[in-house]
Amino acid sequence: KPALDQCIENYRVAQEQVRQQEKLIDEKSSEIHRLSDQMRALRARSQELEEEIFACRNRWNHAQGELQYWEGRLQENNRLRQQHLEGIADEEEKYRTLRENAESMCEPVPVTMAEDDLKAELRKLQKVVEQRSKQAGINEVDATELL
């Protein structure tokens, strides 16, 4: 009977070890499921992040394109502005030259005779015209018309 008791005891110990192993297997299986769930969640988050990165790259590339476009527009505007300023400077120079030429051609002629002297000279000329008209046989002619 002691051998049978020993066998039963060994069987119980073995059963307890099996239960412990099953319990350990269940714990490890639960841990594997938990880690598997975490892995799926991490993969999903990784996919979301990759999509966000892709979207950010697209926005970055678009922004770079916009920046290049506006830099080109700015350069073109600066070039046109410079041409405009040069054109204004050219026009100002032409205007100065024309004004100087006009001023030099249109210098005022100084009047050397006073108004009274001019009137006296006119009267003399009128008398000369009247005398010559009489000599030519023209009567009653207004001398100012002949002038």
Tab-separated table of N, CA and C in Angstrom:
chain	number	residue	atom	x	y	z
A	1	LYS	N	0.800	-1.188	0.000
A	1	LYS	CA	0.000	0.000	0.000
A	1	LYS	C	0.848	1.259	0.000
A	2	PRO	N	2.012	1.281	0.592
A	2	PRO	CA	2.793	2.510	0.551
A	2	PRO	C	3.202	2.885	-0.879
A	3	ALA	N	3.396	1.918	-1.743
A	3	ALA	CA	3.766	2.230	-3.114
A	3	ALA	C	2.579	2.874	-3.816
A	4	LEU	N	1.385	2.409	-3.515
A	4	LEU	CA	0.188	2.988	-4.116
A	4	LEU	C	-0.009	4.395	-3.590
A	5	ASP	N	0.186	4.596	-2.338
A	5	ASP	CA	0.074	5.949	-1.767
A	5	ASP	C	1.100	6.883	-2.409
A	6	GLN	N	2.283	6.329	-2.618
A	6	GLN	CA	3.337	7.132	-3.250
A	6	GLN	C	2.926	7.483	-4.682
A	7	CYS	N	2.329	6.555	-5.381
A	7	CYS	CA	1.876	6.804	-6.764
A	7	CYS	C	0.773	7.849	-6.769
A	8	ILE	N	-0.161	7.731	-5.812
A	8	ILE	CA	-1.266	8.696	-5.726
A	8	ILE	C	-0.707	10.070	-5.399
A	9	GLU	N	0.222	10.111	-4.484
A	9	GLU	CA	0.835	11.393	-4.107
A	9	GLU	C	1.570	11.982	-5.307
A	10	ASN	N	2.309	11.132	-6.012
A	10	ASN	CA	3.018	11.614	-7.215
A	10	ASN	C	2.019	12.112	-8.267
A	11	TYR	N	0.879	11.384	-8.381
A	11	TYR	CA	-0.148	11.794	-9.333
A	11	TYR	C	-0.707	13.154	-8.947
A	12	ARG	N	-1.012	13.357	-7.651
A	12	ARG	CA	-1.550	14.644	-7.182
A	12	ARG	C	-0.535	15.760	-7.415
A	13	VAL	N	0.724	15.488	-7.133
A	13	VAL	CA	1.778	16.488	-7.339
A	13	VAL	C	1.862	16.814	-8.830
A	14	ALA	N	1.787	15.781	-9.651
A	14	ALA	CA	1.855	15.980	-11.099
A	14	ALA	C	0.637	16.769	-11.570
A	15	GLN	N	-0.545	16.443	-11.025
A	15	GLN	CA	-1.760	17.184	-11.389
A	15	GLN	C	-1.635	18.644	-10.976
A	16	GLU	N	-1.086	18.879	-9.791
A	16	GLU	CA	-0.899	20.255	-9.315
A	16	GLU	C	0.074	20.973	-10.234
A	17	GLN	N	1.121	20.294	-10.649
A	17	GLN	CA	2.081	20.906	-11.563
A	17	GLN	C	1.418	21.207	-12.910
A	18	VAL	N	0.536	20.282	-13.348
A	18	VAL	CA	-0.188	20.516	-14.613
A	18	VAL	C	-1.080	21.734	-14.460
A	19	ARG	N	-1.815	21.822	-13.322
A	19	ARG	CA	-2.675	22.991	-13.094
A	19	ARG	C	-1.852	24.276	-13.068
A	20	GLN	N	-0.697	24.212	-12.392
A	20	GLN	CA	0.184	25.386	-12.349
A	20	GLN	C	0.651	25.749	-13.768
A	21	GLN	N	1.008	24.754	-14.550
A	21	GLN	CA	1.444	24.985	-15.922
A	21	GLN	C	0.290	25.541	-16.768
A	22	GLU	N	-0.940	24.988	-16.589
A	22	GLU	CA	-2.102	25.497	-17.323
A	22	GLU	C	-2.390	26.945	-16.942
A	23	LYS	N	-2.273	27.200	-15.602
A	23	LYS	CA	-2.492	28.563	-15.117
A	23	LYS	C	-1.448	29.492	-15.734
A	24	LEU	N	-0.197	29.054	-15.756
A	24	LEU	CA	0.882	29.837	-16.338
A	24	LEU	C	0.638	30.026	-17.842
A	25	ILE	N	0.170	28.954	-18.501
A	25	ILE	CA	-0.141	29.046	-19.931
A	25	ILE	C	-1.274	30.050	-20.151
A	26	ASP	N	-2.315	29.999	-19.292
A	26	ASP	CA	-3.426	30.950	-19.404
A	26	ASP	C	-2.936	32.387	-19.204
A	27	GLU	N	-2.084	32.581	-18.196
A	27	GLU	CA	-1.535	33.930	-17.951
A	27	GLU	C	-0.719	34.405	-19.152
A	28	LYS	N	0.137	33.491	-19.671
A	28	LYS	CA	0.961	33.859	-20.812
A	28	LYS	C	0.084	34.103	-22.043
A	29	SER	N	-0.973	33.292	-22.190
A	29	SER	CA	-1.895	33.467	-23.307
A	29	SER	C	-2.598	34.811	-23.201
A	30	SER	N	-3.043	35.175	-21.974
A	30	SER	CA	-3.674	36.486	-21.753
A	30	SER	C	-2.684	37.608	-22.072
A	31	GLU	N	-1.449	37.421	-21.640
A	31	GLU	CA	-0.415	38.424	-21.918
A	31	GLU	C	-0.178	38.525	-23.422
A	32	ILE	N	-0.162	37.367	-24.108
A	32	ILE	CA	0.020	37.379	-25.565
A	32	ILE	C	-1.138	38.107	-26.229
A	33	HIS	N	-2.375	37.853	-25.759
A	33	HIS	CA	-3.539	38.547	-26.330
A	33	HIS	C	-3.455	40.053	-26.076
A	34	ARG	N	-3.067	40.395	-24.838
A	34	ARG	CA	-2.934	41.815	-24.491
A	34	ARG	C	-1.863	42.465	-25.367
A	35	LEU	N	-0.713	41.809	-25.500
A	35	LEU	CA	0.363	42.345	-26.332
A	35	LEU	C	-0.047	42.394	-27.808
A	36	SER	N	-0.810	41.421	-28.218
A	36	SER	CA	-1.308	41.387	-29.590
A	36	SER	C	-2.251	42.558	-29.839
A	37	ASP	N	-3.128	42.830	-28.865
A	37	ASP	CA	-4.022	43.982	-28.964
A	37	ASP	C	-3.223	45.284	-29.018
A	38	GLN	N	-2.216	45.371	-28.151
A	38	GLN	CA	-1.358	46.557	-28.157
A	38	GLN	C	-0.663	46.706	-29.507
A	39	MET	N	-0.195	45.581	-30.051
A	39	MET	CA	0.489	45.608	-31.330
A	39	MET	C	-0.457	46.110	-32.425
A	40	ARG	N	-1.716	45.627	-32.430
A	40	ARG	CA	-2.688	46.090	-33.419
A	40	ARG	C	-2.942	47.594	-33.248
A	41	ALA	N	-3.097	48.019	-31.985
A	41	ALA	CA	-3.326	49.439	-31.723
A	41	ALA	C	-2.130	50.269	-32.197
A	42	LEU	N	-0.923	49.767	-31.921
A	42	LEU	CA	0.281	50.487	-32.366
A	42	LEU	C	0.379	50.524	-33.891
A	43	ARG	N	0.031	49.424	-34.542
A	43	ARG	CA	0.035	49.405	-36.007
A	43	ARG	C	-0.978	50.409	-36.558
A	44	ALA	N	-2.161	50.450	-35.938
A	44	ALA	CA	-3.192	51.401	-36.379
A	44	ALA	C	-2.700	52.832	-36.186
A	45	ARG	N	-2.106	53.094	-35.026
A	45	ARG	CA	-1.584	54.443	-34.754
A	45	ARG	C	-0.444	54.772	-35.713
A	46	SER	N	0.395	53.779	-35.988
A	46	SER	CA	1.486	53.964	-36.933
A	46	SER	C	0.933	54.319	-38.312
A	47	GLN	N	-0.125	53.640	-38.718
A	47	GLN	CA	-0.758	53.938	-40.009
A	47	GLN	C	-1.311	55.362	-40.022
A	48	GLU	N	-1.970	55.763	-38.914
A	48	GLU	CA	-2.493	57.130	-38.807
A	48	GLU	C	-1.360	58.142	-38.921
A	49	LEU	N	-0.255	57.861	-38.217
A	49	LEU	CA	0.882	58.777	-38.257
A	49	LEU	C	1.495	58.851	-39.657
A	50	GLU	N	1.568	57.704	-40.330
A	50	GLU	CA	2.083	57.708	-41.698
A	50	GLU	C	1.184	58.551	-42.604
A	51	GLU	N	-0.138	58.444	-42.424
A	51	GLU	CA	-1.070	59.247	-43.209
A	51	GLU	C	-0.905	60.731	-42.886
A	52	GLU	N	-0.728	61.049	-41.598
A	52	GLU	CA	-0.496	62.436	-41.206
A	52	GLU	C	0.801	62.960	-41.799
A	53	ILE	N	1.846	62.136	-41.763
A	53	ILE	CA	3.134	62.530	-42.350
A	53	ILE	C	2.973	62.768	-43.845
A	54	PHE	N	2.261	61.872	-44.521
A	54	PHE	CA	2.013	62.030	-45.948
A	54	PHE	C	1.271	63.333	-46.224
A	55	ALA	N	0.223	63.593	-45.425
A	55	ALA	CA	-0.551	64.836	-45.587
A	55	ALA	C	0.330	66.054	-45.313
A	56	CYS	N	1.177	65.973	-44.284
A	56	CYS	CA	2.085	67.086	-43.973
A	56	CYS	C	3.064	67.322	-45.122
A	57	ARG	N	3.584	66.225	-45.683
A	57	ARG	CA	4.504	66.375	-46.816
A	57	ARG	C	3.799	67.028	-47.998
A	58	ASN	N	2.553	66.604	-48.241
A	58	ASN	CA	1.796	67.222	-49.333
A	58	ASN	C	1.588	68.711	-49.072
A	59	ARG	N	1.211	69.070	-47.832
A	59	ARG	CA	1.026	70.485	-47.490
A	59	ARG	C	2.345	71.238	-47.620
A	60	TRP	N	3.439	70.610	-47.171
A	60	TRP	CA	4.763	71.233	-47.262
A	60	TRP	C	5.128	71.474	-48.728
A	61	ASN	N	4.939	70.446	-49.561
A	61	ASN	CA	5.257	70.594	-50.980
A	61	ASN	C	4.398	71.676	-51.626
A	62	HIS	N	3.126	71.689	-51.257
A	62	HIS	CA	2.228	72.721	-51.787
A	62	HIS	C	2.695	74.108	-51.325
A	63	ALA	N	3.043	74.204	-50.055
A	63	ALA	CA	3.519	75.495	-49.516
A	63	ALA	C	4.817	75.918	-50.210
A	64	GLN	N	5.704	74.959	-50.479
A	64	GLN	CA	6.947	75.274	-51.187
A	64	GLN	C	6.627	75.798	-52.587
A	65	GLY	N	5.673	75.147	-53.248
A	65	GLY	CA	5.260	75.611	-54.576
A	65	GLY	C	4.682	77.010	-54.515
A	66	GLU	N	3.831	77.254	-53.524
A	66	GLU	CA	3.253	78.591	-53.341
A	66	GLU	C	4.359	79.617	-53.080
A	67	LEU	N	5.294	79.238	-52.223
A	67	LEU	CA	6.398	80.141	-51.897
A	67	LEU	C	7.201	80.471	-53.149
A	68	GLN	N	7.509	79.467	-53.944
A	68	GLN	CA	8.252	79.712	-55.184
A	68	GLN	C	7.458	80.616	-56.116
A	69	TYR	N	6.146	80.378	-56.197
A	69	TYR	CA	5.302	81.216	-57.044
A	69	TYR	C	5.362	82.672	-56.593
A	70	TRP	N	5.179	82.893	-55.285
A	70	TRP	CA	5.163	84.269	-54.776
A	70	TRP	C	6.543	84.909	-54.837
A	71	GLU	N	7.605	84.108	-54.654
A	71	GLU	CA	8.948	84.663	-54.811
A	71	GLU	C	9.165	85.095	-56.256
A	72	GLY	N	8.672	84.293	-57.194
A	72	GLY	CA	8.765	84.664	-58.611
A	72	GLY	C	7.993	85.939	-58.903
A	73	ARG	N	6.783	86.025	-58.333
A	73	ARG	CA	5.980	87.240	-58.520
A	73	ARG	C	6.682	88.457	-57.925
A	74	LEU	N	7.287	88.274	-56.751
A	74	LEU	CA	7.997	89.370	-56.107
A	74	LEU	C	9.175	89.819	-56.965
A	75	GLN	N	9.938	88.868	-57.488
A	75	GLN	CA	11.069	89.213	-58.350
A	75	GLN	C	10.583	89.944	-59.597
A	76	GLU	N	9.491	89.442	-60.182
A	76	GLU	CA	8.951	90.089	-61.375
A	76	GLU	C	8.468	91.500	-61.052
A	77	ASN	N	7.774	91.653	-59.917
A	77	ASN	CA	7.313	92.983	-59.510
A	77	ASN	C	8.488	93.915	-59.255
A	78	ASN	N	9.537	93.404	-58.618
A	78	ASN	CA	10.725	94.227	-58.379
A	78	ASN	C	11.375	94.624	-59.696
A	79	ARG	N	11.427	93.674	-60.648
A	79	ARG	CA	12.013	93.974	-61.949
A	79	ARG	C	11.184	95.051	-62.657
A	80	LEU	N	9.852	94.883	-62.653
A	80	LEU	CA	8.979	95.874	-63.283
A	80	LEU	C	9.072	97.228	-62.582
A	81	ARG	N	9.178	97.190	-61.262
A	81	ARG	CA	9.312	98.430	-60.489
A	81	ARG	C	10.591	99.145	-60.878
A	82	GLN	N	11.685	98.358	-60.988
A	82	GLN	CA	12.962	98.954	-61.371
A	82	GLN	C	12.876	99.553	-62.771
A	83	GLN	N	12.243	98.826	-63.696
A	83	GLN	CA	12.068	99.355	-65.051
A	83	GLN	C	11.231	100.630	-65.015
A	84	HIS	N	10.186	100.611	-64.199
A	84	HIS	CA	9.328	101.783	-64.080
A	84	HIS	C	10.115	102.975	-63.536
A	85	LEU	N	10.913	102.712	-62.485
A	85	LEU	CA	11.723	103.793	-61.915
A	85	LEU	C	12.730	104.318	-62.935
A	86	GLU	N	13.338	103.401	-63.693
A	86	GLU	CA	14.282	103.827	-64.720
A	86	GLU	C	13.557	104.631	-65.800
A	87	GLY	N	12.338	104.186	-66.155
A	87	GLY	CA	11.540	104.919	-67.140
A	87	GLY	C	11.189	106.310	-66.645
A	88	ILE	N	10.834	106.398	-65.360
A	88	ILE	CA	10.522	107.713	-64.777
A	88	ILE	C	11.759	108.600	-64.821
A	89	ALA	N	12.909	108.035	-64.465
A	89	ALA	CA	14.145	108.815	-64.487
A	89	ALA	C	14.449	109.279	-65.909
A	90	ASP	N	14.244	108.388	-66.896
A	90	ASP	CA	14.473	108.771	-68.298
A	90	ASP	C	13.526	109.899	-68.703
A	91	GLU	N	12.236	109.743	-68.330
A	91	GLU	CA	11.259	110.773	-68.675
A	91	GLU	C	11.580	112.099	-67.991
A	92	GLU	N	12.021	112.027	-66.740
A	92	GLU	CA	12.397	113.262	-66.036
A	92	GLU	C	13.575	113.934	-66.726
A	93	GLU	N	14.538	113.128	-67.173
A	93	GLU	CA	15.702	113.678	-67.875
A	93	GLU	C	15.264	114.318	-69.193
A	94	LYS	N	14.374	113.634	-69.942
A	94	LYS	CA	13.860	114.206	-71.196
A	94	LYS	C	13.132	115.520	-70.923
A	95	TYR	N	12.311	115.515	-69.861
A	95	TYR	CA	11.572	116.727	-69.513
A	95	TYR	C	12.532	117.871	-69.181
A	96	ARG	N	13.562	117.571	-68.386
A	96	ARG	CA	14.538	118.613	-68.028
A	96	ARG	C	15.216	119.169	-69.281
A	97	THR	N	15.595	118.240	-70.163
A	97	THR	CA	16.265	118.675	-71.390
A	97	THR	C	15.336	119.540	-72.235
A	98	LEU	N	14.085	119.091	-72.417
A	98	LEU	CA	13.127	119.871	-73.196
A	98	LEU	C	12.866	121.233	-72.557
A	99	ARG	N	12.725	121.243	-71.243
A	99	ARG	CA	12.474	122.501	-70.551
A	99	ARG	C	13.654	123.449	-70.710
A	100	GLU	N	14.873	122.905	-70.552
A	100	GLU	CA	16.058	123.752	-70.718
A	100	GLU	C	16.142	124.289	-72.144
A	101	ASN	N	15.852	123.404	-73.126
A	101	ASN	CA	15.875	123.853	-74.525
A	101	ASN	C	14.822	124.927	-74.767
A	102	ALA	N	13.624	124.715	-74.244
A	102	ALA	CA	12.548	125.685	-74.422
A	102	ALA	C	12.891	127.005	-73.744
A	103	GLU	N	13.455	126.920	-72.555
A	103	GLU	CA	13.814	128.141	-71.844
A	103	GLU	C	14.897	128.912	-72.596
A	104	SER	N	15.852	128.155	-73.170
A	104	SER	CA	16.928	128.858	-73.881
A	104	SER	C	16.396	129.475	-75.178
A	105	MET	N	15.386	128.860	-75.818
A	105	MET	CA	14.826	129.413	-77.044
A	105	MET	C	13.856	130.551	-76.767
A	106	CYS	N	13.288	130.555	-75.625
A	106	CYS	CA	12.241	131.530	-75.319
A	106	CYS	C	12.694	132.549	-74.280
A	107	GLU	N	13.946	132.915	-74.339
A	107	GLU	CA	14.401	133.923	-73.383
A	107	GLU	C	13.694	135.231	-73.706
A	108	PRO	N	13.229	135.927	-72.715
A	108	PRO	CA	12.485	137.168	-72.971
A	108	PRO	C	13.395	138.231	-73.633
A	109	VAL	N	12.793	138.902	-74.608
A	109	VAL	CA	13.514	139.980	-75.295
A	109	VAL	C	13.323	141.252	-74.480
A	110	PRO	N	14.420	141.866	-74.109
A	110	PRO	CA	14.259	143.077	-73.290
A	110	PRO	C	13.676	144.218	-74.138
A	111	VAL	N	12.727	144.929	-73.576
A	111	VAL	CA	12.121	146.085	-74.245
A	111	VAL	C	13.013	147.286	-73.971
A	112	THR	N	13.466	147.893	-75.049
A	112	THR	CA	14.394	149.016	-74.871
A	112	THR	C	13.696	150.364	-74.937
A	113	MET	N	12.469	150.336	-75.456
A	113	MET	CA	11.754	151.618	-75.565
A	113	MET	C	10.611	151.656	-74.573
A	114	ALA	N	10.358	152.789	-74.052
A	114	ALA	CA	9.240	152.980	-73.138
A	114	ALA	C	7.960	153.105	-73.951
A	115	GLU	N	6.819	152.941	-73.309
A	115	GLU	CA	5.531	152.981	-73.998
A	115	GLU	C	5.297	154.341	-74.665
A	116	ASP	N	5.630	155.394	-73.983
A	116	ASP	CA	5.446	156.742	-74.553
A	116	ASP	C	6.298	156.910	-75.807
A	117	ASP	N	7.521	156.405	-75.773
A	117	ASP	CA	8.407	156.499	-76.947
A	117	ASP	C	7.809	155.712	-78.118
A	118	LEU	N	7.207	154.555	-77.819
A	118	LEU	CA	6.589	153.759	-78.875
A	118	LEU	C	5.409	154.497	-79.495
A	119	LYS	N	4.601	155.126	-78.670
A	119	LYS	CA	3.450	155.880	-79.179
A	119	LYS	C	3.917	157.046	-80.059
A	120	ALA	N	4.956	157.706	-79.643
A	120	ALA	CA	5.499	158.831	-80.434
A	120	ALA	C	6.014	158.321	-81.772
A	121	GLU	N	6.692	157.228	-81.771
A	121	GLU	CA	7.203	156.631	-83.007
A	121	GLU	C	6.052	156.242	-83.921
A	122	LEU	N	4.961	155.732	-83.346
A	122	LEU	CA	3.792	155.367	-84.124
A	122	LEU	C	3.179	156.600	-84.775
A	123	ARG	N	3.073	157.696	-84.044
A	123	ARG	CA	2.523	158.937	-84.608
A	123	ARG	C	3.371	159.430	-85.776
A	124	LYS	N	4.683	159.346	-85.643
A	124	LYS	CA	5.581	159.759	-86.734
A	124	LYS	C	5.316	158.909	-87.973
A	125	LEU	N	5.195	157.586	-87.750
A	125	LEU	CA	4.948	156.703	-88.875
A	125	LEU	C	3.599	157.008	-89.527
A	126	GLN	N	2.587	157.352	-88.715
A	126	GLN	CA	1.277	157.683	-89.258
A	126	GLN	C	1.366	158.942	-90.152
A	127	LYS	N	2.139	159.910	-89.714
A	127	LYS	CA	2.301	161.157	-90.498
A	127	LYS	C	2.995	160.849	-91.815
A	128	VAL	N	3.996	160.005	-91.756
A	128	VAL	CA	4.712	159.635	-92.983
A	128	VAL	C	3.763	158.934	-93.943
A	129	VAL	N	2.925	158.053	-93.448
A	129	VAL	CA	1.980	157.333	-94.286
A	129	VAL	C	0.984	158.301	-94.891
A	130	GLU	N	0.480	159.248	-94.116
A	130	GLU	CA	-0.485	160.227	-94.620
A	130	GLU	C	0.142	161.078	-95.734
A	131	GLN	N	1.362	161.523	-95.526
A	131	GLN	CA	2.055	162.351	-96.532
A	131	GLN	C	2.239	161.554	-97.823
A	132	ARG	N	2.669	160.350	-97.722
A	132	ARG	CA	2.919	159.550	-98.922
A	132	ARG	C	1.601	159.196	-99.610
A	133	SER	N	0.529	159.055	-98.805
A	133	SER	CA	-0.764	158.773	-99.400
A	133	SER	C	-1.241	159.962	-100.230
A	134	LYS	N	-1.021	161.181	-99.722
A	134	LYS	CA	-1.432	162.393	-100.446
A	134	LYS	C	-0.617	162.508	-101.720
A	135	GLN	N	0.663	162.201	-101.596
A	135	GLN	CA	1.529	162.281	-102.770
A	135	GLN	C	1.114	161.246	-103.815
A	136	ALA	N	0.628	160.133	-103.376
A	136	ALA	CA	0.225	159.094	-104.306
A	136	ALA	C	-1.187	159.310	-104.804
A	137	GLY	N	-1.859	160.300	-104.299
A	137	GLY	CA	-3.206	160.599	-104.728
A	137	GLY	C	-4.267	159.835	-103.967
A	138	ILE	N	-3.964	159.323	-102.862
A	138	ILE	CA	-4.931	158.614	-102.034
A	138	ILE	C	-5.368	159.579	-100.965
A	139	ASN	N	-6.684	159.838	-100.925
A	139	ASN	CA	-7.204	160.799	-99.961
A	139	ASN	C	-7.972	160.073	-98.864
A	140	GLU	N	-7.996	160.683	-97.735
A	140	GLU	CA	-8.758	160.256	-96.585
A	140	GLU	C	-8.585	158.742	-96.268
A	141	VAL	N	-7.412	158.364	-96.226
A	141	VAL	CA	-7.121	156.974	-95.859
A	141	VAL	C	-6.625	156.982	-94.419
A	142	ASP	N	-7.164	156.032	-93.661
A	142	ASP	CA	-6.708	155.911	-92.259
A	142	ASP	C	-5.317	155.282	-92.290
A	143	ALA	N	-4.378	156.042	-91.812
A	143	ALA	CA	-2.984	155.585	-91.874
A	143	ALA	C	-2.767	154.293	-91.104
A	144	THR	N	-3.568	154.016	-90.075
A	144	THR	CA	-3.374	152.793	-89.278
A	144	THR	C	-3.737	151.565	-90.089
A	145	GLU	N	-4.669	151.710	-91.087
A	145	GLU	CA	-5.014	150.583	-91.916
A	145	GLU	C	-3.825	150.181	-92.787
A	146	LEU	N	-3.069	151.173	-93.237
A	146	LEU	CA	-1.906	150.894	-94.066
A	146	LEU	C	-0.774	150.263	-93.284
A	147	LEU	N	-0.735	150.554	-92.011
A	147	LEU	CA	0.310	149.956	-91.190
A	147	LEU	C	0.025	148.495	-91.042
